[in-house]
Amino acid sequence: MVVPALPTAIRRYGPVAAAVGLLGALVGYPLWRLLVVSFEDGPAAFIDTVFTSGVRAAAFNSVWTSVVAATMAVGVGAGVALLTERYRVRGAAALRVAMVGTLIVPPFVSALSWQATYAPFGLLDDLTGLSVSALEGPIGITVVIGVNVAPLAYVVMAAALRSSRLGDSERAARAAGADDRTTLRMITLPLIRPAVVAAWLVGFAAALSSFGIPAILGTSAGFDTLTTRVYQAIAFSARAAAFREAVVMAVLLAVVAFIVVGLADRFASGSTEWLASPATGRVGSRIPAPRGAALAAWGYLVVSLLLPLGGLLLRALTRAVGISPSPGNWTFANFRQALDGRAWEAFGRSAALAAGAALLALLAAGVLLLVERSRRGRWGSAATVMFAVPGTAIALATSLGYGRWIANTAAIILVAYVAKLLALAHRPLAGSVASIHPDLVRAGRASGASPVAVLRQVIAPLLRSAIVVGAILVFVFGVHELTMSSILHGPGNETLAVVILDNQQIGDPTVTAALAVMLAAAVGAIATPLLWLRRSWGVPQ
């Protein structure tokens, strides 16, 4: 057998070995340890744990709230996507940005803002004497999760509606004599049905993994989901049975995520198999928007986003809960109290962890893309699956895999961040790499440039926007990440999101609101460049 020279072997097999090692360390080994530990006492013990009353109730709550929230999200997302992509409506570009922009609001901040606005003693109660008492419980949890998932459904639906092939089919139908409304009903909606299913599955996976919203709105009502029950078992119980329950529930969450991602990928592929040509914007004549449709869309955004954030800000400025949020009762004392040494340290730690995760995720994404381009295959699919796996499952898997060495340190949080957020770095880069024609590289090499020079002078400038977008996405999600941080942090390693949750749980609503406002403002400022770079990662214009 001829053994290839070492430099040749490194060039040929090095990237593959690096990708296999990377995915094994971030995905394979932790999930394997989670599965092994869940079956340590045998399959019978696993099944018995699944069917204990507490786990059964939490699983049922998780499933039905996720089903309802995903359905609500698809209804909202599809309605707004049709409005912006198929109707003539003023301010369509602003409506698109507003819908996608809601993605940057941390889910637990959204829950706190709804609580500050619509719950008893909230802004609505102060102004009108009315409140939504059911907000803190299953109904409120379902609605707020649906609102947070709706932008994801909108992105999937809007991308399908902007396909140039779909526009060609619509124009053909109109040429055959169909009017605009008949074309919408008979051509557009049936053809995007797979995208609707894919959007629903994405929404279901996101709803199932939600932790911050049920933790804030469900704890006082005694309403458990799988994610909150895992957290309670790890954080507040020293019983071996509680830990076993947590591991089993984490396995259930991971298995459901794998199934849902597989189904979503199948339907998404089906919906884009013939639709997936570059979007040209040639959608033919647009239908006049139904009367009041644009007003309804903006009204939804005001009620679901602007009013709650305004209520949160007023709570942060008001001296105490229960008094009128009028200017005479405003104070900055809550912000001064919030900005104690622990909060500043936590914010710095959150920023450092998010920056580290962004750098490592980009490097890891580069390795995966190098192998995908040279060897073909879908190496990035593992990153997509991990993004769909709930943070509670990833946190437990990471703890079981690496806790013996780095438990209660910032390093273990960083590992979990990279595993969870790798897809956010990979997707923008993958889209940009796919658009680089091989002839550009061949032309550079033919002109005498070295591979390094081609990389620096040809490829890197074309990937600059995707790199920036990927880094910002990972950083933003890392800064406000709560689920994994709340399980993995140790003494002195709290992130800002954990500090906010701690304040909320000890019953300090005004300081909690002040911290949440500062986090939301910081995230919004960091994410602002995405509004100018959104073409690079597929957000509809």
mmCIF file with all atom_site columns, C-alpha atoms in Angstrom, residues 306-412:
data_model
loop_
_atom_site.group_PDB
_atom_site.id
_atom_site.type_symbol
_atom_site.label_atom_id
_atom_site.label_alt_id
_atom_site.label_comp_id
_atom_site.label_asym_id
_atom_site.label_entity_id
_atom_site.label_seq_id
_atom_site.pdbx_PDB_ins_code
_atom_site.Cartn_x
_atom_site.Cartn_y
_atom_site.Cartn_z
_atom_site.occupancy
_atom_site.B_iso_or_equiv
_atom_site.pdbx_formal_charge
_atom_site.auth_seq_id
_atom_site.auth_comp_id
_atom_site.auth_asym_id
_atom_site.auth_atom_id
_atom_site.pdbx_PDB_model_num
ATOM 1   C CA . LEU A 1 306 ? -44.249 48.160 20.989 1.00 0.00 ? 306 LEU A CA 1
ATOM 2   C CA . LEU A 1 307 ? -46.783 48.423 23.827 1.00 0.00 ? 307 LEU A CA 1
ATOM 3   C CA . PRO A 1 308 ? -45.167 45.627 25.871 1.00 0.00 ? 308 PRO A CA 1
ATOM 4   C CA . LEU A 1 309 ? -41.705 47.160 25.495 1.00 0.00 ? 309 LEU A CA 1
ATOM 5   C CA . GLY A 1 310 ? -43.157 50.525 26.461 1.00 0.00 ? 310 GLY A CA 1
ATOM 6   C CA . GLY A 1 311 ? -44.778 48.957 29.516 1.00 0.00 ? 311 GLY A CA 1
ATOM 7   C CA . LEU A 1 312 ? -41.472 47.369 30.485 1.00 0.00 ? 312 LEU A CA 1
ATOM 8   C CA . LEU A 1 313 ? -39.694 50.719 30.197 1.00 0.00 ? 313 LEU A CA 1
ATOM 9   C CA . LEU A 1 314 ? -42.336 52.454 32.320 1.00 0.00 ? 314 LEU A CA 1
ATOM 10  C CA . ARG A 1 315 ? -42.063 49.750 34.981 1.00 0.00 ? 315 ARG A CA 1
ATOM 11  C CA . ALA A 1 316 ? -38.320 50.258 35.038 1.00 0.00 ? 316 ALA A CA 1
ATOM 12  C CA . LEU A 1 317 ? -38.807 54.015 35.488 1.00 0.00 ? 317 LEU A CA 1
ATOM 13  C CA . THR A 1 318 ? -41.596 53.849 38.104 1.00 0.00 ? 318 THR A CA 1
ATOM 14  C CA . ARG A 1 319 ? -40.712 53.934 41.802 1.00 0.00 ? 319 ARG A CA 1
ATOM 15  C CA . ALA A 1 320 ? -42.770 50.847 42.671 1.00 0.00 ? 320 ALA A CA 1
ATOM 16  C CA . VAL A 1 321 ? -45.282 48.413 41.229 1.00 0.00 ? 321 VAL A CA 1
ATOM 17  C CA . GLY A 1 322 ? -48.890 49.434 41.819 1.00 0.00 ? 322 GLY A CA 1
ATOM 18  C CA . ILE A 1 323 ? -48.502 53.187 41.538 1.00 0.00 ? 323 ILE A CA 1
ATOM 19  C CA . SER A 1 324 ? -49.289 55.237 38.436 1.00 0.00 ? 324 SER A CA 1
ATOM 20  C CA . PRO A 1 325 ? -46.468 55.303 35.839 1.00 0.00 ? 325 PRO A CA 1
ATOM 21  C CA . SER A 1 326 ? -46.894 59.068 35.408 1.00 0.00 ? 326 SER A CA 1
ATOM 22  C CA . PRO A 1 327 ? -43.802 61.285 35.073 1.00 0.00 ? 327 PRO A CA 1
ATOM 23  C CA . GLY A 1 328 ? -44.192 62.408 38.689 1.00 0.00 ? 328 GLY A CA 1
ATOM 24  C CA . ASN A 1 329 ? -43.481 58.840 39.830 1.00 0.00 ? 329 ASN A CA 1
ATOM 25  C CA . TRP A 1 330 ? -40.491 58.270 37.567 1.00 0.00 ? 330 TRP A CA 1
ATOM 26  C CA . THR A 1 331 ? -37.038 57.623 38.952 1.00 0.00 ? 331 THR A CA 1
ATOM 27  C CA . PHE A 1 332 ? -33.689 56.353 37.749 1.00 0.00 ? 332 PHE A CA 1
ATOM 28  C CA . ALA A 1 333 ? -33.052 54.651 41.076 1.00 0.00 ? 333 ALA A CA 1
ATOM 29  C CA . ASN A 1 334 ? -34.067 51.280 39.636 1.00 0.00 ? 334 ASN A CA 1
ATOM 30  C CA . PHE A 1 335 ? -31.388 51.574 36.966 1.00 0.00 ? 335 PHE A CA 1
ATOM 31  C CA . ARG A 1 336 ? -28.788 52.650 39.514 1.00 0.00 ? 336 ARG A CA 1
ATOM 32  C CA . GLN A 1 337 ? -29.718 49.723 41.722 1.00 0.00 ? 337 GLN A CA 1
ATOM 33  C CA . ALA A 1 338 ? -29.623 47.373 38.750 1.00 0.00 ? 338 ALA A CA 1
ATOM 34  C CA . LEU A 1 339 ? -26.132 48.507 37.790 1.00 0.00 ? 339 LEU A CA 1
ATOM 35  C CA . ASP A 1 340 ? -24.444 47.032 40.826 1.00 0.00 ? 340 ASP A CA 1
ATOM 36  C CA . GLY A 1 341 ? -21.129 45.216 40.663 1.00 0.00 ? 341 GLY A CA 1
ATOM 37  C CA . ARG A 1 342 ? -22.735 41.834 40.010 1.00 0.00 ? 342 ARG A CA 1
ATOM 38  C CA . ALA A 1 343 ? -24.713 43.108 37.023 1.00 0.00 ? 343 ALA A CA 1
ATOM 39  C CA . TRP A 1 344 ? -21.674 44.796 35.444 1.00 0.00 ? 344 TRP A CA 1
ATOM 40  C CA . GLU A 1 345 ? -19.591 41.663 35.896 1.00 0.00 ? 345 GLU A CA 1
ATOM 41  C CA . ALA A 1 346 ? -22.399 39.546 34.452 1.00 0.00 ? 346 ALA A CA 1
ATOM 42  C CA . PHE A 1 347 ? -22.758 41.829 31.435 1.00 0.00 ? 347 PHE A CA 1
ATOM 43  C CA . GLY A 1 348 ? -19.019 41.736 30.785 1.00 0.00 ? 348 GLY A CA 1
ATOM 44  C CA . ARG A 1 349 ? -19.068 37.951 31.122 1.00 0.00 ? 349 ARG A CA 1
ATOM 45  C CA . SER A 1 350 ? -22.017 37.682 28.729 1.00 0.00 ? 350 SER A CA 1
ATOM 46  C CA . ALA A 1 351 ? -20.249 39.873 26.166 1.00 0.00 ? 351 ALA A CA 1
ATOM 47  C CA . ALA A 1 352 ? -16.995 37.926 26.473 1.00 0.00 ? 352 ALA A CA 1
ATOM 48  C CA . LEU A 1 353 ? -18.748 34.559 26.147 1.00 0.00 ? 353 LEU A CA 1
ATOM 49  C CA . ALA A 1 354 ? -20.787 35.774 23.170 1.00 0.00 ? 354 ALA A CA 1
ATOM 50  C CA . ALA A 1 355 ? -17.686 37.165 21.444 1.00 0.00 ? 355 ALA A CA 1
ATOM 51  C CA . GLY A 1 356 ? -15.778 33.944 22.065 1.00 0.00 ? 356 GLY A CA 1
ATOM 52  C CA . ALA A 1 357 ? -18.683 31.882 20.761 1.00 0.00 ? 357 ALA A CA 1
ATOM 53  C CA . ALA A 1 358 ? -18.890 34.066 17.629 1.00 0.00 ? 358 ALA A CA 1
ATOM 54  C CA . LEU A 1 359 ? -15.198 33.597 16.866 1.00 0.00 ? 359 LEU A CA 1
ATOM 55  C CA . LEU A 1 360 ? -15.192 29.844 17.506 1.00 0.00 ? 360 LEU A CA 1
ATOM 56  C CA . ALA A 1 361 ? -18.459 29.299 15.630 1.00 0.00 ? 361 ALA A CA 1
ATOM 57  C CA . LEU A 1 362 ? -17.105 31.112 12.560 1.00 0.00 ? 362 LEU A CA 1
ATOM 58  C CA . LEU A 1 363 ? -13.929 29.035 12.623 1.00 0.00 ? 363 LEU A CA 1
ATOM 59  C CA . ALA A 1 364 ? -15.936 25.829 13.016 1.00 0.00 ? 364 ALA A CA 1
ATOM 60  C CA . ALA A 1 365 ? -18.306 26.863 10.224 1.00 0.00 ? 365 ALA A CA 1
ATOM 61  C CA . GLY A 1 366 ? -15.301 27.505 7.979  1.00 0.00 ? 366 GLY A CA 1
ATOM 62  C CA . VAL A 1 367 ? -14.019 23.979 8.598  1.00 0.00 ? 367 VAL A CA 1
ATOM 63  C CA . LEU A 1 368 ? -17.413 22.447 7.799  1.00 0.00 ? 368 LEU A CA 1
ATOM 64  C CA . LEU A 1 369 ? -17.753 24.501 4.611  1.00 0.00 ? 369 LEU A CA 1
ATOM 65  C CA . LEU A 1 370 ? -14.257 23.542 3.483  1.00 0.00 ? 370 LEU A CA 1
ATOM 66  C CA . VAL A 1 371 ? -15.196 19.878 3.707  1.00 0.00 ? 371 VAL A CA 1
ATOM 67  C CA . GLU A 1 372 ? -18.610 20.431 2.113  1.00 0.00 ? 372 GLU A CA 1
ATOM 68  C CA . ARG A 1 373 ? -17.016 22.140 -0.888 1.00 0.00 ? 373 ARG A CA 1
ATOM 69  C CA . SER A 1 374 ? -14.227 19.607 -1.357 1.00 0.00 ? 374 SER A CA 1
ATOM 70  C CA . ARG A 1 375 ? -15.988 16.372 -0.410 1.00 0.00 ? 375 ARG A CA 1
ATOM 71  C CA . ARG A 1 376 ? -19.621 17.300 -0.822 1.00 0.00 ? 376 ARG A CA 1
ATOM 72  C CA . GLY A 1 377 ? -22.224 16.259 1.705  1.00 0.00 ? 377 GLY A CA 1
ATOM 73  C CA . ARG A 1 378 ? -24.325 18.082 4.270  1.00 0.00 ? 378 ARG A CA 1
ATOM 74  C CA . TRP A 1 379 ? -21.936 18.454 7.165  1.00 0.00 ? 379 TRP A CA 1
ATOM 75  C CA . GLY A 1 380 ? -23.734 21.574 8.306  1.00 0.00 ? 380 GLY A CA 1
ATOM 76  C CA . SER A 1 381 ? -26.934 19.615 8.971  1.00 0.00 ? 381 SER A CA 1
ATOM 77  C CA . ALA A 1 382 ? -25.561 18.633 12.371 1.00 0.00 ? 382 ALA A CA 1
ATOM 78  C CA . ALA A 1 383 ? -25.271 22.309 13.256 1.00 0.00 ? 383 ALA A CA 1
ATOM 79  C CA . THR A 1 384 ? -28.882 22.883 12.179 1.00 0.00 ? 384 THR A CA 1
ATOM 80  C CA . VAL A 1 385 ? -30.075 20.001 14.339 1.00 0.00 ? 385 VAL A CA 1
ATOM 81  C CA . MET A 1 386 ? -28.219 21.317 17.380 1.00 0.00 ? 386 MET A CA 1
ATOM 82  C CA . PHE A 1 387 ? -29.779 24.733 16.936 1.00 0.00 ? 387 PHE A CA 1
ATOM 83  C CA . ALA A 1 388 ? -33.198 23.070 17.086 1.00 0.00 ? 388 ALA A CA 1
ATOM 84  C CA . VAL A 1 389 ? -32.340 20.956 20.138 1.00 0.00 ? 389 VAL A CA 1
ATOM 85  C CA . PRO A 1 390 ? -33.623 22.759 23.256 1.00 0.00 ? 390 PRO A CA 1
ATOM 86  C CA . GLY A 1 391 ? -30.969 24.496 25.306 1.00 0.00 ? 391 GLY A CA 1
ATOM 87  C CA . THR A 1 392 ? -31.884 22.427 28.367 1.00 0.00 ? 392 THR A CA 1
ATOM 88  C CA . ALA A 1 393 ? -30.906 19.236 26.523 1.00 0.00 ? 393 ALA A CA 1
ATOM 89  C CA . ILE A 1 394 ? -27.683 20.765 25.191 1.00 0.00 ? 394 ILE A CA 1
ATOM 90  C CA . ALA A 1 395 ? -26.761 22.068 28.651 1.00 0.00 ? 395 ALA A CA 1
ATOM 91  C CA . LEU A 1 396 ? -27.255 18.667 30.267 1.00 0.00 ? 396 LEU A CA 1
ATOM 92  C CA . ALA A 1 397 ? -25.421 16.885 27.454 1.00 0.00 ? 397 ALA A CA 1
ATOM 93  C CA . THR A 1 398 ? -22.495 19.307 27.715 1.00 0.00 ? 398 THR A CA 1
ATOM 94  C CA . SER A 1 399 ? -22.412 18.916 31.491 1.00 0.00 ? 399 SER A CA 1
ATOM 95  C CA . LEU A 1 400 ? -22.381 15.124 31.251 1.00 0.00 ? 400 LEU A CA 1
ATOM 96  C CA . GLY A 1 401 ? -19.754 15.200 28.524 1.00 0.00 ? 401 GLY A CA 1
ATOM 97  C CA . TYR A 1 402 ? -17.328 17.762 29.927 1.00 0.00 ? 402 TYR A CA 1
ATOM 98  C CA . GLY A 1 403 ? -18.472 18.526 33.457 1.00 0.00 ? 403 GLY A CA 1
ATOM 99  C CA . ARG A 1 404 ? -15.790 16.410 35.068 1.00 0.00 ? 404 ARG A CA 1
ATOM 100 C CA . TRP A 1 405 ? -13.178 18.817 33.716 1.00 0.00 ? 405 TRP A CA 1
ATOM 101 C CA . ILE A 1 406 ? -14.809 22.250 33.400 1.00 0.00 ? 406 ILE A CA 1
ATOM 102 C CA . ALA A 1 407 ? -17.972 22.170 35.514 1.00 0.00 ? 407 ALA A CA 1
ATOM 103 C CA . ASN A 1 408 ? -19.079 25.510 37.037 1.00 0.00 ? 408 ASN A CA 1
ATOM 104 C CA . THR A 1 409 ? -16.716 27.487 34.794 1.00 0.00 ? 409 THR A CA 1
ATOM 105 C CA . ALA A 1 410 ? -17.305 29.912 31.956 1.00 0.00 ? 410 ALA A CA 1
ATOM 106 C CA . ALA A 1 411 ? -15.630 27.410 29.617 1.00 0.00 ? 411 ALA A CA 1
ATOM 107 C CA . ILE A 1 412 ? -18.483 24.919 29.826 1.00 0.00 ? 412 ILE A CA 1
#
